[in-house]
């Protein structure tokens, strides 16, 4: 049987922001936050997206849900391109693609009760009567492990983990197919992180959700992802199923990130690869391989020629790496 078409297919997506200056606020330069990213996501799958702060991963997530208007490229969701659609044309599709943010305290309006916040998507999309919405809100709270009485309280009355449960309930309200999870546990205590990750996994099993799971912590991404994409300076530099990526990383940047994961076994220490230098500015990205200024293996070719994604091992067609060499 031919493989099912992807739920999401991002093709050569670019998100460039103007850097304005002078009294006329003209664009003096461009910040290339996302610079030619392509990826796919199947129904019910979790694709982890990792990289250091500022690599463009959150911008990519926001462009996919169209909180940003992409500079170029296509965002095919169920075969329909979201990139050129107006906000009014996007409204029916917003039911199907939702986002969970890093800081639920900021994404939840503190002046509204939890019941009002969870009923809002139903009101915007004209779903149900007032009584029907009350029942739906109670069902959402139950689904994320909160009591129905939470509807009468305000977000500030809850802990960070409970607020993230409210954020997840709001994302679930319209029965989405895809949720962009943007660092959903980074602001939480380690003891709470596991509870939220297990909730996301349970919901995925029950509802068949697909997740694009954005995080800077590879240990967290490893726990939840089927496949993992590694981002550096606006580009995907490696993409593989989670097991292959963690066991046979082919890109020097991925290897450095993996070497920084703490080892759980007592007495065993991982050999940390420390990268020199800082991530270059996306306003003045380097010519050639975006990683060459920090790469211990860089050659003249790396400084002149940008590597395309390729298969390092023909027996693993889903493994792709953007490096000229088999290191
Ligand atoms: Fe390093 Fe060159 Fe490979 Fe880039 S192409 S990762 S600089 S070896």
mmCIF file of C-alpha atoms and ligand atoms in Angstrom:
data_model
loop_
_atom_site.group_PDB
_atom_site.id
_atom_site.type_symbol
_atom_site.label_atom_id
_atom_site.label_comp_id
_atom_site.label_asym_id
_atom_site.label_seq_id
_atom_site.Cartn_x
_atom_site.Cartn_y
_atom_site.Cartn_z
ATOM 1 C CA UNK A 1 0.000 0.000 0.000
ATOM 2 C CA UNK A 2 1.332 3.487 -0.794
ATOM 3 C CA UNK A 3 2.125 5.578 2.321
ATOM 4 C CA UNK A 4 -0.661 7.873 3.542
ATOM 5 C CA UNK A 5 -0.248 11.493 2.437
ATOM 6 C CA UNK A 6 1.206 13.648 5.221
ATOM 7 C CA UNK A 7 -1.126 15.654 7.456
ATOM 8 C CA UNK A 8 1.371 18.545 7.276
ATOM 9 C CA UNK A 9 3.947 19.223 4.606
ATOM 10 C CA UNK A 10 6.155 22.302 4.925
ATOM 11 C CA UNK A 11 8.012 23.130 1.711
ATOM 12 C CA UNK A 12 11.015 25.484 1.609
ATOM 13 C CA UNK A 13 9.496 27.799 4.231
ATOM 14 C CA UNK A 14 11.203 31.154 4.795
ATOM 15 C CA UNK A 15 10.416 33.650 7.518
ATOM 16 C CA UNK A 16 12.484 36.815 7.153
ATOM 17 C CA UNK A 17 11.831 39.843 9.370
ATOM 18 C CA UNK A 18 12.855 43.385 8.404
ATOM 19 C CA UNK A 19 15.391 45.088 10.664
ATOM 20 C CA UNK A 20 14.266 48.711 10.531
ATOM 21 C CA UNK A 21 16.252 51.858 11.236
ATOM 22 C CA UNK A 22 16.471 55.593 10.571
ATOM 23 C CA UNK A 23 13.670 58.139 10.960
ATOM 24 C CA UNK A 24 11.613 56.519 8.168
ATOM 25 C CA UNK A 25 11.905 53.077 9.795
ATOM 26 C CA UNK A 26 12.976 51.568 6.493
ATOM 27 C CA UNK A 27 14.186 47.957 6.268
ATOM 28 C CA UNK A 28 17.984 48.179 6.586
ATOM 29 C CA UNK A 29 18.551 44.426 6.674
ATOM 30 C CA UNK A 30 16.680 41.152 7.031
ATOM 31 C CA UNK A 31 16.712 38.682 9.882
ATOM 32 C CA UNK A 32 16.513 35.204 8.315
ATOM 33 C CA UNK A 33 14.873 33.439 11.261
ATOM 34 C CA UNK A 34 13.690 30.496 9.138
ATOM 35 C CA UNK A 35 15.556 30.036 5.882
ATOM 36 C CA UNK A 36 14.284 27.233 3.683
ATOM 37 C CA UNK A 37 12.806 24.565 5.968
ATOM 38 C CA UNK A 38 11.024 21.504 4.595
ATOM 39 C CA UNK A 39 9.446 18.758 6.727
ATOM 40 C CA UNK A 40 6.455 16.429 6.882
ATOM 41 C CA UNK A 41 4.265 15.167 9.711
ATOM 42 C CA UNK A 42 1.862 12.228 9.588
ATOM 43 C CA UNK A 43 -1.453 11.960 11.483
ATOM 44 C CA UNK A 44 -0.859 10.724 15.026
ATOM 45 C CA UNK A 45 2.909 11.295 14.795
ATOM 46 C CA UNK A 46 5.172 13.432 17.008
ATOM 47 C CA UNK A 47 7.993 15.269 15.299
ATOM 48 C CA UNK A 48 10.441 16.775 17.795
ATOM 49 C CA UNK A 49 12.105 20.033 16.754
ATOM 50 C CA UNK A 50 15.243 20.882 18.711
ATOM 51 C CA UNK A 51 17.984 23.479 18.687
ATOM 52 C CA UNK A 52 19.507 26.223 20.790
ATOM 53 C CA UNK A 53 17.582 29.331 21.714
ATOM 54 C CA UNK A 54 17.305 31.644 18.686
ATOM 55 C CA UNK A 55 17.670 28.886 16.047
ATOM 56 C CA UNK A 56 14.237 29.674 14.567
ATOM 57 C CA UNK A 57 12.236 26.729 15.913
ATOM 58 C CA UNK A 58 9.533 28.786 17.669
ATOM 59 C CA UNK A 59 9.276 31.119 14.673
ATOM 60 C CA UNK A 60 8.752 28.074 12.465
ATOM 61 C CA UNK A 61 5.953 26.835 14.767
ATOM 62 C CA UNK A 62 4.256 30.234 14.757
ATOM 63 C CA UNK A 63 4.507 30.442 10.964
ATOM 64 C CA UNK A 64 2.845 27.011 10.615
ATOM 65 C CA UNK A 65 -0.163 28.160 12.690
ATOM 66 C CA UNK A 66 -0.004 31.442 10.750
ATOM 67 C CA UNK A 67 0.695 33.707 13.712
ATOM 68 C CA UNK A 68 3.318 34.948 11.232
ATOM 69 C CA UNK A 69 2.823 35.354 7.482
ATOM 70 C CA UNK A 70 5.637 33.434 5.770
ATOM 71 C CA UNK A 71 8.012 35.290 3.461
ATOM 72 C CA UNK A 72 8.038 32.335 1.039
ATOM 73 C CA UNK A 73 7.268 28.635 0.878
ATOM 74 C CA UNK A 74 4.222 26.422 1.333
ATOM 75 C CA UNK A 75 2.435 24.999 4.403
ATOM 76 C CA UNK A 76 0.273 22.165 3.112
ATOM 77 C CA UNK A 77 -2.237 20.982 5.710
ATOM 78 C CA UNK A 78 -4.329 18.084 4.441
ATOM 79 C CA UNK A 79 -3.172 19.143 0.982
ATOM 80 C CA UNK A 80 -4.323 22.781 1.305
ATOM 81 C CA UNK A 81 -1.705 25.570 1.360
ATOM 82 C CA UNK A 82 -2.175 27.763 4.468
ATOM 83 C CA UNK A 83 0.648 30.184 3.557
ATOM 84 C CA UNK A 84 -1.258 32.560 1.249
ATOM 85 C CA UNK A 85 -4.620 32.495 3.093
ATOM 86 C CA UNK A 86 -6.119 35.633 4.667
ATOM 87 C CA UNK A 87 -7.049 35.566 8.372
ATOM 88 C CA UNK A 88 -10.755 35.162 7.483
ATOM 89 C CA UNK A 89 -10.001 32.264 5.123
ATOM 90 C CA UNK A 90 -7.889 30.689 7.876
ATOM 91 C CA UNK A 91 -10.666 30.808 10.487
ATOM 92 C CA UNK A 92 -12.267 27.393 9.710
ATOM 93 C CA UNK A 93 -8.807 25.792 9.510
ATOM 94 C CA UNK A 94 -7.863 27.164 12.949
ATOM 95 C CA UNK A 95 -10.081 24.460 14.445
ATOM 96 C CA UNK A 96 -7.686 21.836 13.152
ATOM 97 C CA UNK A 97 -4.293 23.380 13.977
ATOM 98 C CA UNK A 98 -3.742 24.656 17.514
ATOM 99 C CA UNK A 99 -0.789 25.759 19.630
ATOM 100 C CA UNK A 100 0.289 25.184 23.240
ATOM 101 C CA UNK A 101 2.687 27.876 24.480
ATOM 102 C CA UNK A 102 5.676 27.770 26.824
ATOM 103 C CA UNK A 103 4.183 30.162 29.371
ATOM 104 C CA UNK A 104 0.472 29.486 29.857
ATOM 105 C CA UNK A 105 0.396 32.433 32.287
ATOM 106 C CA UNK A 106 1.057 34.777 29.364
ATOM 107 C CA UNK A 107 -1.193 33.050 26.842
ATOM 108 C CA UNK A 108 -4.227 32.934 29.198
ATOM 109 C CA UNK A 109 -5.932 36.288 29.767
ATOM 110 C CA UNK A 110 -5.780 36.829 33.553
ATOM 111 C CA UNK A 111 -9.014 38.876 33.597
ATOM 112 C CA UNK A 112 -11.151 35.929 32.443
ATOM 113 C CA UNK A 113 -12.168 32.899 34.455
ATOM 114 C CA UNK A 114 -10.997 29.500 33.269
ATOM 115 C CA UNK A 115 -14.592 28.733 32.208
ATOM 116 C CA UNK A 116 -14.685 31.868 30.042
ATOM 117 C CA UNK A 117 -11.278 31.103 28.523
ATOM 118 C CA UNK A 118 -12.278 27.565 27.596
ATOM 119 C CA UNK A 119 -15.703 28.629 26.252
ATOM 120 C CA UNK A 120 -14.178 31.343 24.031
ATOM 121 C CA UNK A 121 -13.236 29.047 21.090
ATOM 122 C CA UNK A 122 -16.833 27.736 21.005
ATOM 123 C CA UNK A 123 -18.200 31.309 20.987
ATOM 124 C CA UNK A 124 -15.798 32.440 18.231
ATOM 125 C CA UNK A 125 -16.765 29.451 16.082
ATOM 126 C CA UNK A 126 -20.498 29.666 17.040
ATOM 127 C CA UNK A 127 -20.596 26.160 18.480
ATOM 128 C CA UNK A 128 -23.397 25.109 20.888
ATOM 129 C CA UNK A 129 -25.763 26.921 23.245
ATOM 130 C CA UNK A 130 -24.633 28.477 26.553
ATOM 131 C CA UNK A 131 -25.663 25.320 28.462
ATOM 132 C CA UNK A 132 -23.930 23.145 25.897
ATOM 133 C CA UNK A 133 -20.723 25.181 26.249
ATOM 134 C CA UNK A 134 -20.762 24.766 30.041
ATOM 135 C CA UNK A 135 -20.923 20.994 29.572
ATOM 136 C CA UNK A 136 -18.121 21.109 26.994
ATOM 137 C CA UNK A 137 -15.913 23.156 29.338
ATOM 138 C CA UNK A 138 -16.483 20.620 32.150
ATOM 139 C CA UNK A 139 -15.586 17.779 29.758
ATOM 140 C CA UNK A 140 -12.371 19.577 28.694
ATOM 141 C CA UNK A 141 -11.321 20.123 32.318
ATOM 142 C CA UNK A 142 -11.965 16.468 33.080
ATOM 143 C CA UNK A 143 -9.933 15.411 30.062
ATOM 144 C CA UNK A 144 -6.855 17.280 31.328
ATOM 145 C CA UNK A 145 -7.284 16.112 34.938
ATOM 146 C CA UNK A 146 -8.816 19.220 36.519
ATOM 147 C CA UNK A 147 -12.090 19.379 38.501
ATOM 148 C CA UNK A 148 -15.184 21.054 37.010
ATOM 149 C CA UNK A 149 -14.974 23.662 39.810
ATOM 150 C CA UNK A 150 -11.806 25.028 38.145
ATOM 151 C CA UNK A 151 -14.079 26.794 35.640
ATOM 152 C CA UNK A 152 -15.039 29.412 38.277
ATOM 153 C CA UNK A 153 -11.466 30.309 39.188
ATOM 154 C CA UNK A 154 -8.865 32.510 37.486
ATOM 155 C CA UNK A 155 -5.560 31.382 35.917
ATOM 156 C CA UNK A 156 -3.403 33.061 38.615
ATOM 157 C CA UNK A 157 -5.026 30.820 41.248
ATOM 158 C CA UNK A 158 -3.367 27.731 39.714
ATOM 159 C CA UNK A 159 0.175 26.345 39.776
ATOM 160 C CA UNK A 160 2.351 26.384 36.636
ATOM 161 C CA UNK A 161 1.531 22.753 35.846
ATOM 162 C CA UNK A 162 -2.202 23.316 36.309
ATOM 163 C CA UNK A 163 -2.053 26.411 34.089
ATOM 164 C CA UNK A 164 -0.388 24.330 31.387
ATOM 165 C CA UNK A 165 -3.252 21.809 31.712
ATOM 166 C CA UNK A 166 -5.656 24.710 31.114
ATOM 167 C CA UNK A 167 -3.611 25.764 28.064
ATOM 168 C CA UNK A 168 -3.797 22.203 26.715
ATOM 169 C CA UNK A 169 -7.574 22.063 27.381
ATOM 170 C CA UNK A 170 -8.026 25.271 25.394
ATOM 171 C CA UNK A 171 -5.976 23.850 22.510
ATOM 172 C CA UNK A 172 -8.174 20.709 22.546
ATOM 173 C CA UNK A 173 -11.492 22.600 22.528
ATOM 174 C CA UNK A 174 -12.099 22.471 18.778
ATOM 175 C CA UNK A 175 -10.930 18.862 18.253
ATOM 176 C CA UNK A 176 -7.703 19.718 16.383
ATOM 177 C CA UNK A 177 -5.696 17.236 14.321
ATOM 178 C CA UNK A 178 -2.358 18.959 14.892
ATOM 179 C CA UNK A 179 -0.993 20.769 17.957
ATOM 180 C CA UNK A 180 2.213 22.814 17.844
ATOM 181 C CA UNK A 181 3.685 22.413 21.349
ATOM 182 C CA UNK A 182 6.173 25.282 21.808
ATOM 183 C CA UNK A 183 8.433 24.413 24.767
ATOM 184 C CA UNK A 184 5.370 23.199 26.720
ATOM 185 C CA UNK A 185 7.312 22.001 29.783
ATOM 186 C CA UNK A 186 10.394 24.267 29.798
ATOM 187 C CA UNK A 187 8.965 26.630 32.437
ATOM 188 C CA UNK A 188 7.881 23.796 34.778
ATOM 189 C CA UNK A 189 9.626 21.997 37.652
ATOM 190 C CA UNK A 190 11.166 18.676 36.602
ATOM 191 C CA UNK A 191 8.657 16.767 38.784
ATOM 192 C CA UNK A 192 5.732 18.417 36.949
ATOM 193 C CA UNK A 193 7.278 18.077 33.469
ATOM 194 C CA UNK A 194 6.723 14.300 33.481
ATOM 195 C CA UNK A 195 3.034 14.694 34.361
ATOM 196 C CA UNK A 196 2.432 17.128 31.478
ATOM 197 C CA UNK A 197 4.393 14.975 29.008
ATOM 198 C CA UNK A 198 2.394 11.889 30.043
ATOM 199 C CA UNK A 199 -0.849 13.866 29.658
ATOM 200 C CA UNK A 200 0.176 14.872 26.113
ATOM 201 C CA UNK A 201 1.033 11.240 25.270
ATOM 202 C CA UNK A 202 -2.285 9.966 26.709
ATOM 203 C CA UNK A 203 -4.244 12.557 24.704
ATOM 204 C CA UNK A 204 -2.355 11.594 21.561
ATOM 205 C CA UNK A 205 -3.259 7.924 22.034
ATOM 206 C CA UNK A 206 -6.942 8.741 22.742
ATOM 207 C CA UNK A 207 -7.472 11.392 20.075
ATOM 208 C CA UNK A 208 -4.948 10.486 17.345
ATOM 209 C CA UNK A 209 -3.304 13.925 17.567
ATOM 210 C CA UNK A 210 -0.157 14.883 15.687
ATOM 211 C CA UNK A 211 2.365 17.039 17.566
ATOM 212 C CA UNK A 212 5.174 19.267 16.391
ATOM 213 C CA UNK A 213 7.040 19.264 19.706
ATOM 214 C CA UNK A 214 9.457 22.190 19.976
ATOM 215 C CA UNK A 215 12.074 22.107 22.747
ATOM 216 C CA UNK A 216 15.714 22.928 23.447
ATOM 217 C CA UNK A 217 16.040 19.923 25.795
ATOM 218 C CA UNK A 218 16.937 16.777 23.830
ATOM 219 C CA UNK A 219 16.171 14.503 26.778
ATOM 220 C CA UNK A 220 12.543 15.739 26.780
ATOM 221 C CA UNK A 221 12.236 15.441 22.998
ATOM 222 C CA UNK A 222 13.627 11.886 23.092
ATOM 223 C CA UNK A 223 10.874 10.906 25.554
ATOM 224 C CA UNK A 224 7.980 11.951 23.298
ATOM 225 C CA UNK A 225 9.102 11.944 19.642
ATOM 226 C CA UNK A 226 8.774 9.447 16.794
ATOM 227 C CA UNK A 227 11.146 11.495 14.652
ATOM 228 C CA UNK A 228 13.405 14.420 15.496
ATOM 229 C CA UNK A 229 14.540 17.401 13.400
ATOM 230 C CA UNK A 230 17.562 19.432 14.542
ATOM 231 C CA UNK A 231 17.557 23.122 13.662
ATOM 232 C CA UNK A 232 20.523 25.491 13.468
ATOM 233 C CA UNK A 233 20.435 29.100 12.320
ATOM 234 C CA UNK A 234 17.101 28.780 10.510
ATOM 235 C CA UNK A 235 17.910 25.459 8.779
ATOM 236 C CA UNK A 236 17.185 21.786 9.443
ATOM 237 C CA UNK A 237 20.634 20.187 9.739
ATOM 238 C CA UNK A 238 19.555 16.631 10.626
ATOM 239 C CA UNK A 239 16.314 14.652 10.585
ATOM 240 C CA UNK A 240 15.799 11.026 11.600
ATOM 241 C CA UNK A 241 13.638 8.675 13.640
ATOM 242 C CA UNK A 242 14.334 9.254 17.321
ATOM 243 C CA UNK A 243 16.295 6.030 17.846
ATOM 244 C CA UNK A 244 18.585 6.619 14.853
ATOM 245 C CA UNK A 245 19.199 10.235 15.806
ATOM 246 C CA UNK A 246 20.212 9.443 19.364
ATOM 247 C CA UNK A 247 22.321 6.377 18.453
ATOM 248 C CA UNK A 248 23.838 7.412 15.098
ATOM 249 C CA UNK A 249 23.786 11.199 14.878
ATOM 250 C CA UNK A 250 25.691 12.197 11.745
ATOM 251 C CA UNK A 251 25.891 15.988 12.108
ATOM 252 C CA UNK A 252 28.547 17.479 14.427
ATOM 253 C CA UNK A 253 25.975 19.890 15.881
ATOM 254 C CA UNK A 254 23.557 17.058 16.755
ATOM 255 C CA UNK A 255 26.423 15.102 18.350
ATOM 256 C CA UNK A 256 27.322 18.113 20.501
ATOM 257 C CA UNK A 257 23.696 18.520 21.645
ATOM 258 C CA UNK A 258 23.400 14.810 22.481
ATOM 259 C CA UNK A 259 26.695 14.837 24.392
ATOM 260 C CA UNK A 260 25.193 17.466 26.720
ATOM 261 C CA UNK A 261 22.329 15.164 27.851
ATOM 262 C CA UNK A 262 23.016 14.047 31.445
ATOM 263 C CA UNK A 263 23.633 10.278 31.732
ATOM 264 C CA UNK A 264 21.267 8.534 34.160
ATOM 265 C CA UNK A 265 23.564 5.583 34.997
ATOM 266 C CA UNK A 266 25.581 6.126 38.209
ATOM 267 C CA UNK A 267 29.318 6.124 37.582
ATOM 268 C CA UNK A 268 28.987 6.568 33.785
ATOM 269 C CA UNK A 269 29.926 9.933 32.329
ATOM 270 C CA UNK A 270 29.280 11.059 28.778
ATOM 271 C CA UNK A 271 32.103 12.741 26.848
ATOM 272 C CA UNK A 272 30.813 16.271 26.443
ATOM 273 C CA UNK A 273 31.546 18.007 23.122
ATOM 274 C CA UNK A 274 31.898 21.716 23.815
ATOM 275 C CA UNK A 275 31.336 23.931 20.785
ATOM 276 C CA UNK A 276 33.484 27.022 20.449
ATOM 277 C CA UNK A 277 32.042 30.428 19.573
ATOM 278 C CA UNK A 278 28.493 31.711 19.491
ATOM 279 C CA UNK A 279 25.641 31.081 17.080
ATOM 280 C CA UNK A 280 26.126 33.581 14.199
ATOM 281 C CA UNK A 281 23.551 36.329 13.711
ATOM 282 C CA UNK A 282 20.657 35.407 11.385
ATOM 283 C CA UNK A 283 20.950 38.990 10.082
ATOM 284 C CA UNK A 284 24.430 38.212 8.704
ATOM 285 C CA UNK A 285 24.405 34.414 8.230
ATOM 286 C CA UNK A 286 27.701 32.867 7.106
ATOM 287 C CA UNK A 287 28.323 31.843 3.502
ATOM 288 C CA UNK A 288 28.589 28.085 2.969
ATOM 289 C CA UNK A 289 27.608 25.683 5.742
ATOM 290 C CA UNK A 290 25.737 27.653 8.434
ATOM 291 C CA UNK A 291 27.636 25.672 11.094
ATOM 292 C CA UNK A 292 31.174 26.108 9.713
ATOM 293 C CA UNK A 293 32.326 28.778 12.203
ATOM 294 C CA UNK A 294 31.797 26.354 15.117
ATOM 295 C CA UNK A 295 32.455 23.030 13.430
ATOM 296 C CA UNK A 296 35.655 21.173 14.422
ATOM 297 C CA UNK A 297 35.664 19.429 10.992
ATOM 298 C CA UNK A 298 35.198 22.513 8.772
ATOM 299 C CA UNK A 299 37.210 22.726 5.529
ATOM 300 C CA UNK A 300 37.497 25.291 2.717
ATOM 301 C CA UNK A 301 34.590 23.588 0.978
ATOM 302 C CA UNK A 302 32.395 24.170 4.065
ATOM 303 C CA UNK A 303 33.190 27.888 4.007
ATOM 304 C CA UNK A 304 32.167 28.187 0.340
ATOM 305 C CA UNK A 305 29.413 25.648 -0.331
ATOM 306 C CA UNK A 306 26.170 25.138 1.578
ATOM 307 C CA UNK A 307 25.437 21.418 2.112
ATOM 308 C CA UNK A 308 22.021 20.115 1.064
ATOM 309 C CA UNK A 309 20.189 17.474 3.110
ATOM 310 C CA UNK A 310 21.282 13.988 1.991
ATOM 311 C CA UNK A 311 21.051 10.378 3.195
ATOM 312 C CA UNK A 312 24.219 9.369 5.085
ATOM 313 C CA UNK A 313 23.176 5.685 5.008
ATOM 314 C CA UNK A 314 21.189 4.296 2.014
ATOM 315 C CA UNK A 315 19.692 1.603 4.279
ATOM 316 C CA UNK A 316 18.015 4.330 6.361
ATOM 317 C CA UNK A 317 16.111 6.462 3.845
ATOM 318 C CA UNK A 318 14.418 8.551 6.561
ATOM 319 C CA UNK A 319 17.761 9.760 7.951
ATOM 320 C CA UNK A 320 18.906 13.045 6.411
ATOM 321 C CA UNK A 321 21.890 15.233 7.264
ATOM 322 C CA UNK A 322 23.139 18.574 5.919
ATOM 323 C CA UNK A 323 26.898 17.936 5.893
ATOM 324 C CA UNK A 324 29.325 17.425 3.001
ATOM 325 C CA UNK A 325 31.132 14.597 4.726
ATOM 326 C CA UNK A 326 30.580 11.199 6.382
ATOM 327 C CA UNK A 327 32.131 12.011 9.747
HETATM 328 FE FE1 LIG B 1 31.017 20.809 9.576
HETATM 329 FE FE2 LIG B 1 31.545 21.145 6.998
HETATM 330 FE FE3 LIG B 1 29.793 19.303 7.772
HETATM 331 FE FE4 LIG B 1 29.187 21.892 7.961
HETATM 332 S S1 LIG B 1 29.549 20.734 6.055
HETATM 333 S S2 LIG B 1 28.835 20.330 9.492
HETATM 334 S S3 LIG B 1 31.166 22.743 8.520
HETATM 335 S S4 LIG B 1 31.998 19.328 8.212
#
